[in-house]
Amino acid sequence: MHAGHALAAEPQAAESVQQQSADTQSSTAAESVNPQRARREEALKAVSVTATRGGTADPNRTAATVSVITSDDIDENNAKDVKDALKYEPGVEVRRAAYRPSGITGSSGRAGNEGINIRGLEGNQVLLLEDGVPLPQSYAFGSGSAGRGDYLNTDLYQRIEVLRGPTSALYGSDGLTGAVNFVTKDPSDLLAIYNKPTYFSLKAGYDSTDRSWGSTATAAFGGDVVQGMIALSGRHGHETDNKGESNTLGASRSTPDPLTYNNRSALGKLVFKLTPRDTLKLTAETLSNANSSDGLSQLGGAYTWSGYTANGYVTGNEVNSNRVQLDYDHRDATNPYFQQLHASLYYRNASTRQTLDISGANASGATSARSRINDYGDNILGGSVVADSAFSTGVLQHKLTYGFDASVSHYSTASSAGGEWTSSADGYPEAFPKTTQTALGAFIQDEIRWNKLSVVPGVRFDYYDMTPHPDATYEAMSASSTKPTSTSTGNAVSPRLAILYEVSPAFVPYVQYAHGFRAPSAYQVNSFYNPAGSYGLYYQQVGNPNLKPETSNSVEVGLRGKLGVGHGQVNYSAAAFAGRYSNFIDSKVVGGSLTSATNPYTVQYVNYSKASIQGLEGKADWYVNDALEVKGGFAWIHGTETKDGVTSGLDTVPPLAVVLGVKYAPTERWFASADLTYNSRKNKSQMSSSSYFSTPSYTILDLHAGVNITRHVSVTAGIDNVFDRKYWIWNDVRGLADGDGAAKIDAYTAPGRNFNVAMKIDF
């Protein structure tokens, strides 16, 4: 169902682009000419793969809004994680709530970088891939909350490709509103820097937002036949700073709770150039992220249960991921049937474990404890084959892209609450049974050109089957459920049609229609939880085998081009889009009473709502001359959601965002840049509840600079939020209520003035 090959469909084409880029850097190292324009031009050529899932194409002939964040961008901004890497992309956000868990069900911040929001939708509604391999799904239960962004390490990426708009016609499920692919570095990327058979680099840096130190060591070797690389990366840090000032115990605490984290990852690749036309690549990657926190905001009488007051509140998170991938590429322009073919086979296993330990005492001095352990496992084995065929029929030129994907995923969960849960013999129930999901997909897209006109029809068929494997524990738990476990199957047809007309390179209007879908998650189809009155209340969660896939229908009208202005050049794009989303899956109370043992309060995932999202977005990059670059962009999105006939604002839609940046780099030796970020106020009329806290507007100034001390040693540094502005990011704090009080609201503020610095040595 997912894109086995995904956004970086043609590594050799990308390698060629990156080789040219590296050659440009090498040839101009001693000259006072900035290669920034050449690098950006080459990056844009690589991005075109995102929208076509085939070989490279002219971005001005692409009917989609695409963006790229290169490794140069990541290094120059000292981006320590995916939230930093994407912060200058309007309309694209990474949600990360303040780490402030509460009670035995509060999970605020435990998902870390939860996922990526594109055009107002997020979570599992956005397709996230790493080298074409789907990232694990997000999942939440009780005090546990597993996100998606913590499976990523920006130090390993050659580029991040962002495609806005439904992507199901090429990639299948989850692409309701966009896709992001994180493309890791290849040996050729590194060896081309100095055109030598070996390469080594060591990068180390500090970021004051969380007092973190990070370092990455990379080595590569190879020649014309065999190439290899290994990258080792780690970061150690603490809680993320905010603008809170109350450093006390309990609910009045507004400063962050103490936290310590350790992140480690490793990436290795071997590339075999079997013939001038055939390449085989083996990739192995492992990642381990862990943190622990002392919840001081829950002490001092803030959290009590059954007469006990908490005097200790400790949480722990551990995220692990291992990936192995084998890619085969064939390129032969003389082949009469297909000129490019990519085949991929991959396996990823990922897990999240989250713990909570609470200790307390009552008025008489007696002690008690509560604990929670939540485990989530997400494994996938998959593969894909994608081919390109170019041919002509009369005056029409065709570029046919076609292929298929297949995957088998296995999901599992387990939760423990010590002696509080007694419904199973071994003490830990599963929120949903172990589930195997099989997904098959096939697609075809034809880019038909006639002079300046391009028509791009495409269609994809997907089939999925979810089969639960309940063990004795789960069967004992769910024996009383009104919705017994069952299989769930479904299919979807996802069409797409785009039309472009290149009036001139400076003026290329386009229009496209696309359909998207997202299959239900395993825990939404089959789930059961019933504490059987253990807490004096009677409630349960039950599954729903009749869930339909979420769907979207989107229309986009856009304009893009590149034109000369004075001695420079402007690349620009603008788009207006509108989408209708149906069968949104959400939890809903379907009956029962909290006081009834025979008819408990019942919650179920149902196709509960529909949504409407419209917006405008645009971006421009002006290379004024060889030394000066000015860039800017904006995204305005409006969304509504309708539940049970009642329409309100869609909370996941961010307010108006505008970015403006200036970069000055007169020589290869140094650069300096300034970036302004503006977000408007989030109006209560655009929320689902008027009781929510309305985030004020803000404007943030960031400054960055870098210098090449020698050819092999460089230093970059930055000051973010230069004027120490107190502000809140809507999607990080949404759901926070006016009635929560000033202390809690201040606890969710973004960092104040902060700085970062890094040094890189390579040769």
PDB file of N, CA, C and O in Angstrom, residues 136-139 146 151 318 320 347-353 374-380 409-414 432-435 522-523:
ATOM      1  N   PRO A 136       6.772   4.300  11.074  1.00  0.00           N
ATOM      2  CA  PRO A 136       5.719   3.714  11.903  1.00  0.00           C
ATOM      3  C   PRO A 136       4.564   4.688  12.106  1.00  0.00           C
ATOM      4  O   PRO A 136       4.738   5.908  12.080  1.00  0.00           O
ATOM      5  N   GLN A 137       3.385   4.154  12.321  1.00  0.00           N
ATOM      6  CA  GLN A 137       2.208   4.975  12.549  1.00  0.00           C
ATOM      7  C   GLN A 137       2.220   5.540  13.963  1.00  0.00           C
ATOM      8  O   GLN A 137       2.863   4.999  14.862  1.00  0.00           O
ATOM      9  N   SER A 138       1.502   6.644  14.148  1.00  0.00           N
ATOM     10  CA  SER A 138       1.324   7.189  15.493  1.00  0.00           C
ATOM     11  C   SER A 138       0.251   6.383  16.216  1.00  0.00           C
ATOM     12  O   SER A 138      -0.643   5.786  15.596  1.00  0.00           O
ATOM     13  N   TYR A 139       0.342   6.378  17.547  1.00  0.00           N
ATOM     14  CA  TYR A 139      -0.578   5.580  18.349  1.00  0.00           C
ATOM     15  C   TYR A 139      -0.626   6.174  19.750  1.00  0.00           C
ATOM     16  O   TYR A 139       0.389   6.641  20.284  1.00  0.00           O
ATOM     17  N   ALA A 146       2.765   7.474  21.115  1.00  0.00           N
ATOM     18  CA  ALA A 146       3.902   7.230  20.218  1.00  0.00           C
ATOM     19  C   ALA A 146       3.772   8.110  18.988  1.00  0.00           C
ATOM     20  O   ALA A 146       2.778   8.034  18.267  1.00  0.00           O
ATOM     21  N   TYR A 151      11.543   9.033  14.994  1.00  0.00           N
ATOM     22  CA  TYR A 151      12.242   7.983  14.256  1.00  0.00           C
ATOM     23  C   TYR A 151      13.216   8.577  13.240  1.00  0.00           C
ATOM     24  O   TYR A 151      13.740   7.840  12.395  1.00  0.00           O
ATOM     25  N   GLU A 318      11.388   5.172  25.461  1.00  0.00           N
ATOM     26  CA  GLU A 318      12.449   4.558  24.664  1.00  0.00           C
ATOM     27  C   GLU A 318      11.901   4.193  23.291  1.00  0.00           C
ATOM     28  O   GLU A 318      10.925   3.453  23.182  1.00  0.00           O
ATOM     29  N   ASN A 320      12.955   2.708  19.472  1.00  0.00           N
ATOM     30  CA  ASN A 320      13.961   1.959  18.732  1.00  0.00           C
ATOM     31  C   ASN A 320      13.458   1.664  17.325  1.00  0.00           C
ATOM     32  O   ASN A 320      12.265   1.408  17.126  1.00  0.00           O
ATOM     33  N   TYR A 347      12.830  -4.011   5.087  1.00  0.00           N
ATOM     34  CA  TYR A 347      12.257  -4.486   6.354  1.00  0.00           C
ATOM     35  C   TYR A 347      12.592  -3.469   7.432  1.00  0.00           C
ATOM     36  O   TYR A 347      13.728  -3.009   7.535  1.00  0.00           O
ATOM     37  N   ARG A 348      11.601  -3.095   8.202  1.00  0.00           N
ATOM     38  CA  ARG A 348      11.815  -2.201   9.351  1.00  0.00           C
ATOM     39  C   ARG A 348      11.065  -2.765  10.553  1.00  0.00           C
ATOM     40  O   ARG A 348       9.893  -3.151  10.439  1.00  0.00           O
ATOM     41  N   ASN A 349      11.729  -2.808  11.702  1.00  0.00           N
ATOM     42  CA  ASN A 349      11.016  -3.083  12.941  1.00  0.00           C
ATOM     43  C   ASN A 349      11.223  -1.904  13.872  1.00  0.00           C
ATOM     44  O   ASN A 349      12.329  -1.360  13.985  1.00  0.00           O
ATOM     45  N   ALA A 350      10.151  -1.469  14.496  1.00  0.00           N
ATOM     46  CA  ALA A 350      10.179  -0.290  15.359  1.00  0.00           C
ATOM     47  C   ALA A 350       9.362  -0.562  16.607  1.00  0.00           C
ATOM     48  O   ALA A 350       8.375  -1.310  16.574  1.00  0.00           O
ATOM     49  N   SER A 351       9.785   0.051  17.700  1.00  0.00           N
ATOM     50  CA  SER A 351       9.065  -0.135  18.955  1.00  0.00           C
ATOM     51  C   SER A 351       9.176   1.108  19.809  1.00  0.00           C
ATOM     52  O   SER A 351      10.160   1.859  19.734  1.00  0.00           O
ATOM     53  N   THR A 352       8.149   1.321  20.616  1.00  0.00           N
ATOM     54  CA  THR A 352       8.138   2.408  21.592  1.00  0.00           C
ATOM     55  C   THR A 352       7.720   1.833  22.943  1.00  0.00           C
ATOM     56  O   THR A 352       6.705   1.129  23.026  1.00  0.00           O
ATOM     57  N   ARG A 353       8.501   2.110  23.977  1.00  0.00           N
ATOM     58  CA  ARG A 353       8.135   1.722  25.346  1.00  0.00           C
ATOM     59  C   ARG A 353       8.101   2.987  26.197  1.00  0.00           C
ATOM     60  O   ARG A 353       9.062   3.763  26.218  1.00  0.00           O
ATOM     61  N   ASN A 374       3.505   1.128  28.717  1.00  0.00           N
ATOM     62  CA  ASN A 374       2.833   1.023  27.423  1.00  0.00           C
ATOM     63  C   ASN A 374       3.862   0.681  26.350  1.00  0.00           C
ATOM     64  O   ASN A 374       4.869   1.378  26.199  1.00  0.00           O
ATOM     65  N   ASP A 375       3.604  -0.408  25.618  1.00  0.00           N
ATOM     66  CA  ASP A 375       4.471  -0.835  24.524  1.00  0.00           C
ATOM     67  C   ASP A 375       3.703  -0.785  23.209  1.00  0.00           C
ATOM     68  O   ASP A 375       2.531  -1.160  23.157  1.00  0.00           O
ATOM     69  N   TYR A 376       4.395  -0.326  22.176  1.00  0.00           N
ATOM     70  CA  TYR A 376       3.806  -0.318  20.829  1.00  0.00           C
ATOM     71  C   TYR A 376       4.847  -0.816  19.848  1.00  0.00           C
ATOM     72  O   TYR A 376       5.992  -0.339  19.826  1.00  0.00           O
ATOM     73  N   GLY A 377       4.482  -1.818  19.036  1.00  0.00           N
ATOM     74  CA  GLY A 377       5.374  -2.358  18.025  1.00  0.00           C
ATOM     75  C   GLY A 377       4.793  -2.199  16.634  1.00  0.00           C
ATOM     76  O   GLY A 377       3.588  -2.369  16.432  1.00  0.00           O
ATOM     77  N   ASP A 378       5.641  -1.846  15.666  1.00  0.00           N
ATOM     78  CA  ASP A 378       5.200  -1.573  14.296  1.00  0.00           C
ATOM     79  C   ASP A 378       6.283  -2.085  13.354  1.00  0.00           C
ATOM     80  O   ASP A 378       7.327  -1.454  13.191  1.00  0.00           O
ATOM     81  N   ASN A 379       6.068  -3.253  12.740  1.00  0.00           N
ATOM     82  CA  ASN A 379       7.043  -3.866  11.834  1.00  0.00           C
ATOM     83  C   ASN A 379       6.465  -3.957  10.433  1.00  0.00           C
ATOM     84  O   ASN A 379       5.257  -4.168  10.266  1.00  0.00           O
ATOM     85  N   ILE A 380       7.319  -3.814   9.431  1.00  0.00           N
ATOM     86  CA  ILE A 380       6.846  -3.891   8.054  1.00  0.00           C
ATOM     87  C   ILE A 380       7.893  -4.572   7.180  1.00  0.00           C
ATOM     88  O   ILE A 380       9.101  -4.326   7.316  1.00  0.00           O
ATOM     89  N   SER A 409       2.513  -5.769   7.255  1.00  0.00           N
ATOM     90  CA  SER A 409       2.824  -5.064   8.498  1.00  0.00           C
ATOM     91  C   SER A 409       2.270  -5.842   9.682  1.00  0.00           C
ATOM     92  O   SER A 409       1.231  -6.508   9.573  1.00  0.00           O
ATOM     93  N   HIS A 410       2.957  -5.723  10.794  1.00  0.00           N
ATOM     94  CA  HIS A 410       2.507  -6.369  12.017  1.00  0.00           C
ATOM     95  C   HIS A 410       2.497  -5.339  13.138  1.00  0.00           C
ATOM     96  O   HIS A 410       3.515  -4.691  13.398  1.00  0.00           O
ATOM     97  N   TYR A 411       1.356  -5.176  13.789  1.00  0.00           N
ATOM     98  CA  TYR A 411       1.194  -4.207  14.863  1.00  0.00           C
ATOM     99  C   TYR A 411       0.888  -4.941  16.167  1.00  0.00           C
ATOM    100  O   TYR A 411       0.145  -5.929  16.184  1.00  0.00           O
ATOM    101  N   SER A 412       1.444  -4.436  17.264  1.00  0.00           N
ATOM    102  CA  SER A 412       1.180  -5.039  18.562  1.00  0.00           C
ATOM    103  C   SER A 412       1.262  -3.973  19.641  1.00  0.00           C
ATOM    104  O   SER A 412       1.932  -2.940  19.473  1.00  0.00           O
ATOM    105  N   THR A 413       0.593  -4.207  20.735  1.00  0.00           N
ATOM    106  CA  THR A 413       0.635  -3.303  21.868  1.00  0.00           C
ATOM    107  C   THR A 413       0.445  -4.100  23.147  1.00  0.00           C
ATOM    108  O   THR A 413      -0.124  -5.199  23.136  1.00  0.00           O
ATOM    109  N   ALA A 414       0.940  -3.571  24.241  1.00  0.00           N
ATOM    110  CA  ALA A 414       0.736  -4.167  25.558  1.00  0.00           C
ATOM    111  C   ALA A 414       0.784  -3.058  26.590  1.00  0.00           C
ATOM    112  O   ALA A 414       1.556  -2.102  26.453  1.00  0.00           O
ATOM    113  N   PHE A 432      -5.337  -3.517  21.721  1.00  0.00           N
ATOM    114  CA  PHE A 432      -5.917  -4.158  20.538  1.00  0.00           C
ATOM    115  C   PHE A 432      -5.100  -5.423  20.262  1.00  0.00           C
ATOM    116  O   PHE A 432      -3.937  -5.531  20.689  1.00  0.00           O
ATOM    117  N   PRO A 433      -5.671  -6.409  19.590  1.00  0.00           N
ATOM    118  CA  PRO A 433      -4.944  -7.660  19.392  1.00  0.00           C
ATOM    119  C   PRO A 433      -3.807  -7.494  18.390  1.00  0.00           C
ATOM    120  O   PRO A 433      -3.825  -6.593  17.549  1.00  0.00           O
ATOM    121  N   LYS A 434      -2.830  -8.346  18.493  1.00  0.00           N
ATOM    122  CA  LYS A 434      -1.780  -8.365  17.480  1.00  0.00           C
ATOM    123  C   LYS A 434      -2.444  -8.518  16.112  1.00  0.00           C
ATOM    124  O   LYS A 434      -3.339  -9.335  15.928  1.00  0.00           O
ATOM    125  N   THR A 435      -2.002  -7.689  15.164  1.00  0.00           N
ATOM    126  CA  THR A 435      -2.689  -7.616  13.873  1.00  0.00           C
ATOM    127  C   THR A 435      -1.687  -7.644  12.735  1.00  0.00           C
ATOM    128  O   THR A 435      -0.647  -6.975  12.782  1.00  0.00           O
ATOM    129  N   ALA A 522      -5.147  -0.442  12.777  1.00  0.00           N
ATOM    130  CA  ALA A 522      -5.477  -1.700  13.445  1.00  0.00           C
ATOM    131  C   ALA A 522      -6.214  -1.459  14.757  1.00  0.00           C
ATOM    132  O   ALA A 522      -7.177  -2.160  15.086  1.00  0.00           O
ATOM    133  N   TYR A 523      -5.785  -0.436  15.533  1.00  0.00           N
ATOM    134  CA  TYR A 523      -6.413  -0.201  16.832  1.00  0.00           C
ATOM    135  C   TYR A 523      -7.792   0.443  16.700  1.00  0.00           C
ATOM    136  O   TYR A 523      -8.576   0.430  17.641  1.00  0.00           O
TER     137      TYR A 523
END
